């Protein structure tokens, strides 16, 4: 069974704090993704990574950074948390896309972050 | 740039009836996957169905089927014989191989009524 595990289900942080959201997958997937989910806006891609130490900006990278030092772990960092970063954060992983090889993204359970 | 558009924020269907959720997308890639994911109140995202762009045949999974119109860049989901357990948020997603990028739409909340 594929597992994507996010370190916290609920998190409350203060404005200005540095926040780390951790994600670990156990299926040796090359790709990992971080999204934030807000009502009416769906899932918006923050950053993704297709290999160790590689990272690509998604659609809303401002205010965030990421780290992928090991293949199984992808961390999302809020350098200085702000109230507009209060949201649900979802991590996902997948294989590289190869024709004839069925692939899908597997998701963690989500972290609901509140910044006060 | 790649985009996914779901124009129906909410839909409602009676139990045992059929409902179709709409999705359009845009990409310059020729090789890609399209997905429908379901997110129940538990928040766990669950894959419903997938379609590879090079396959002409529409994918089906039990009561779920898609209408994939590649030229029109349309990818709708049909749910037949709707059940109470189908009530959830449904997200359409586009995965392009060159960029390894996975993009989602804004979602459609499906209600199933008795």
Coordinates of C-alpha atoms in Angstrom, one line a residue:
Chain A
X1 CA 0.0 0.0 0.0
X2 CA 1.4 3.4 -1.1
X3 CA 1.7 5.8 1.8
X4 CA 2.2 9.5 1.8
X5 CA 2.5 10.8 5.3
X6 CA 2.3 14.4 6.4
X7 CA 3.8 15.2 9.8
X8 CA 0.8 17.0 11.3
X9 CA -2.9 17.0 10.7
X10 CA -3.5 20.3 12.5
X11 CA -1.0 23.1 13.2
X12 CA -1.4 26.5 14.8
X13 CA 1.5 29.0 14.4
X14 CA 2.1 32.6 15.1
X15 CA 2.6 35.3 12.5
X16 CA 6.3 35.6 11.7
X17 CA 7.2 32.1 12.7
X18 CA 9.2 29.8 10.5
X19 CA 7.0 26.8 9.7
X20 CA 8.1 23.4 8.4
X21 CA 5.6 21.0 6.8
X22 CA 7.1 17.6 6.2
X23 CA 6.0 14.9 3.8
X24 CA 7.3 11.4 3.4
X25 CA 6.4 8.8 0.8
X26 CA 7.4 5.1 0.8
X27 CA 7.0 4.2 -2.9
X28 CA 10.3 5.4 -4.3
X29 CA 8.4 8.0 -6.4
X30 CA 10.4 10.5 -8.4
X31 CA 7.8 13.3 -8.2
X32 CA 6.6 15.1 -5.2
X33 CA 4.2 18.1 -5.0
X34 CA 2.9 20.6 -2.5
X35 CA -0.6 22.2 -2.9
X36 CA -2.7 24.5 -0.9
X37 CA -6.4 24.0 -0.9
X38 CA -8.8 26.9 -0.3
X39 CA -12.6 27.0 -0.8
X40 CA -13.6 28.0 -4.3
X41 CA -9.9 27.9 -5.5
X42 CA -9.3 24.2 -5.6
X43 CA -5.8 22.8 -5.3
X44 CA -3.1 25.3 -6.3
X45 CA 0.4 24.1 -6.9
X46 CA 3.0 25.7 -4.7
X47 CA 6.2 23.8 -5.6
X48 CA 7.1 20.4 -7.1
X49 CA 10.2 18.3 -7.4
X50 CA 11.0 15.6 -9.9
X51 CA 14.3 14.5 -8.3
X52 CA 16.4 14.9 -5.2
X53 CA 17.6 18.4 -4.8
X54 CA 15.5 19.5 -7.8
X55 CA 12.6 21.9 -7.4
X56 CA 10.3 23.8 -9.6
X57 CA 8.0 26.7 -8.8
X58 CA 4.3 26.0 -9.2
X59 CA 1.6 28.6 -9.7
X60 CA 1.8 30.3 -6.2
X61 CA 5.4 30.0 -4.8
X62 CA 5.6 33.4 -3.2
X63 CA 6.2 33.2 0.5
X64 CA 7.2 29.5 0.4
X65 CA 10.3 27.5 -0.2
X66 CA 11.0 23.7 -0.4
X67 CA 13.7 21.2 0.4
X68 CA 14.3 17.7 -1.0
X69 CA 17.5 16.3 0.4
X70 CA 16.3 12.7 0.2
X71 CA 14.0 11.1 -2.4
X72 CA 11.4 10.1 0.1
X73 CA 11.0 13.5 1.8
X74 CA 9.8 16.8 0.6
X75 CA 9.5 19.7 3.0
X76 CA 7.5 22.9 2.6
X77 CA 8.9 25.9 4.4
X78 CA 7.0 29.1 5.3
X79 CA 9.9 31.5 6.0
X80 CA 7.8 34.0 7.9
X81 CA 4.2 32.8 8.3
X82 CA 1.4 35.2 7.6
X83 CA -2.3 35.0 8.2
X84 CA -3.0 34.7 4.5
X85 CA -1.1 31.4 4.6
X86 CA -3.9 29.9 6.7
X87 CA -5.0 27.0 4.6
X88 CA -5.1 23.3 4.0
X89 CA -1.8 22.0 2.7
X90 CA -1.7 18.7 0.7
X91 CA 1.4 16.8 -0.3
X92 CA 1.4 14.2 -3.2
X93 CA 3.8 11.9 -4.9
X94 CA 3.8 10.1 -8.2
X95 CA 6.0 8.1 -10.6
X96 CA 7.5 9.8 -13.7
X97 CA 5.0 9.8 -16.5
X98 CA 5.9 6.9 -18.9
X99 CA 3.6 5.9 -21.7
X100 CA 1.8 2.5 -21.0
X101 CA 2.7 2.8 -17.4
X102 CA -0.4 3.7 -15.4
X103 CA 0.5 6.5 -13.0
X104 CA -1.4 8.5 -10.5
X105 CA -0.7 10.9 -7.7
X106 CA -1.0 9.6 -4.1
X107 CA -1.9 12.1 -1.5
X108 CA -1.2 12.6 2.2
X109 CA -4.1 13.3 4.6
X110 CA -3.5 17.1 4.6
X111 CA -2.3 19.6 7.2
X112 CA -4.7 22.3 8.2
X113 CA -2.5 25.2 9.1
X114 CA -3.8 28.2 11.1
X115 CA -1.6 31.3 11.4
X116 CA -2.7 33.6 14.2
Chain B
X1 CA 1.3 27.1 -19.1
X2 CA -1.3 24.5 -18.4
X3 CA -4.8 25.1 -17.0
X4 CA -7.8 23.1 -15.8
X5 CA -11.3 24.6 -15.7
X6 CA -14.3 23.2 -13.8
X7 CA -17.2 25.5 -14.4
X8 CA -19.7 23.8 -12.1
X9 CA -19.0 24.7 -8.4
X10 CA -21.9 22.5 -7.3
X11 CA -24.1 19.8 -8.7
X12 CA -26.9 17.7 -7.3
X13 CA -28.2 14.3 -8.3
X14 CA -30.9 12.0 -7.0
X15 CA -29.9 8.6 -5.9
X16 CA -29.8 6.0 -8.8
X17 CA -29.7 8.8 -11.4
X18 CA -26.9 9.8 -13.7
X19 CA -24.8 13.0 -13.5
X20 CA -22.1 14.5 -15.6
X21 CA -19.3 16.7 -14.3
X22 CA -17.6 19.0 -16.8
X23 CA -13.9 19.8 -17.2
X24 CA -11.9 21.6 -19.9
X25 CA -8.1 21.9 -20.0
X26 CA -5.4 23.5 -21.9
X27 CA -1.8 22.4 -22.6
X28 CA 0.7 22.5 -25.4
X29 CA 2.0 19.0 -24.6
X30 CA 1.0 16.1 -26.7
X31 CA 1.6 13.5 -24.0
X32 CA -0.4 13.8 -20.8
X33 CA -2.7 12.2 -18.4
X34 CA -6.1 13.4 -17.2
X35 CA -7.6 12.3 -13.9
X36 CA -10.7 12.7 -11.8
X37 CA -10.1 12.6 -8.1
X38 CA -12.7 12.5 -5.3
X39 CA -12.3 14.2 -2.0
X40 CA -14.9 13.1 0.7
X41 CA -15.2 14.9 4.0
X42 CA -12.3 12.8 5.4
X43 CA -10.1 15.0 3.1
X44 CA -8.3 12.0 1.6
X45 CA -8.0 12.3 -2.1
X46 CA -9.0 9.2 -4.0
X47 CA -8.4 8.5 -7.7
X48 CA -11.7 7.8 -9.5
X49 CA -10.5 7.4 -13.1
X50 CA -7.6 8.2 -15.4
X51 CA -7.2 8.7 -19.1
X52 CA -4.0 8.8 -21.2
X53 CA -4.1 11.3 -23.9
X54 CA -2.9 9.0 -26.7
X55 CA -5.6 6.5 -26.0
X56 CA -8.7 7.2 -28.1
X57 CA -11.0 4.9 -26.1
X58 CA -12.8 6.5 -23.2
X59 CA -11.8 5.1 -19.8
X60 CA -14.5 3.4 -17.6
X61 CA -14.3 2.1 -14.0
X62 CA -17.6 0.4 -12.9
X63 CA -20.2 3.2 -12.6
X64 CA -17.7 5.9 -13.6
X65 CA -16.9 6.8 -17.2
X66 CA -15.3 9.7 -19.1
X67 CA -16.1 11.5 -22.3
X68 CA -12.6 12.5 -23.6
X69 CA -12.7 14.9 -26.5
X70 CA -9.1 15.6 -27.3
X71 CA -9.6 18.2 -30.0
X72 CA -12.0 20.2 -27.8
X73 CA -9.8 19.6 -24.7
X74 CA -12.8 18.4 -22.8
X75 CA -12.8 15.6 -20.2
X76 CA -16.2 15.1 -18.5
X77 CA -17.0 12.5 -15.8
X78 CA -20.3 10.5 -15.9
X79 CA -21.5 8.9 -12.7
X80 CA -24.2 6.3 -13.3
X81 CA -26.6 4.9 -10.7
X82 CA -25.5 7.5 -8.2
X83 CA -25.1 6.4 -4.6
X84 CA -25.1 8.4 -1.3
X85 CA -21.4 7.6 -1.0
X86 CA -20.6 9.5 -4.2
X87 CA -21.2 12.8 -2.4
X88 CA -17.9 14.6 -2.3
X89 CA -15.8 17.2 -4.0
X90 CA -14.6 16.1 -7.4
X91 CA -11.4 17.5 -8.9
X92 CA -10.3 17.2 -12.5
X93 CA -6.5 17.2 -13.0
X94 CA -3.9 17.4 -15.8
X95 CA -0.5 15.8 -15.6
X96 CA 2.0 16.6 -18.3
X97 CA 5.2 14.5 -18.7
X98 CA 7.7 17.0 -19.9
X99 CA 7.3 19.3 -17.0
X100 CA 6.2 16.6 -14.5
X101 CA 3.5 19.1 -13.5
X102 CA 0.1 18.1 -12.0
X103 CA -2.5 20.9 -12.2
X104 CA -6.0 20.7 -10.6
X105 CA -9.3 22.5 -11.3
X106 CA -11.3 24.4 -8.7
X107 CA -13.5 21.4 -8.0
X108 CA -17.2 20.5 -8.2
X109 CA -19.1 19.7 -5.0
X110 CA -21.6 16.8 -5.7
X111 CA -24.7 16.3 -3.5
X112 CA -26.6 13.1 -3.7
X113 CA -30.2 13.3 -2.6
X114 CA -32.7 10.6 -1.7

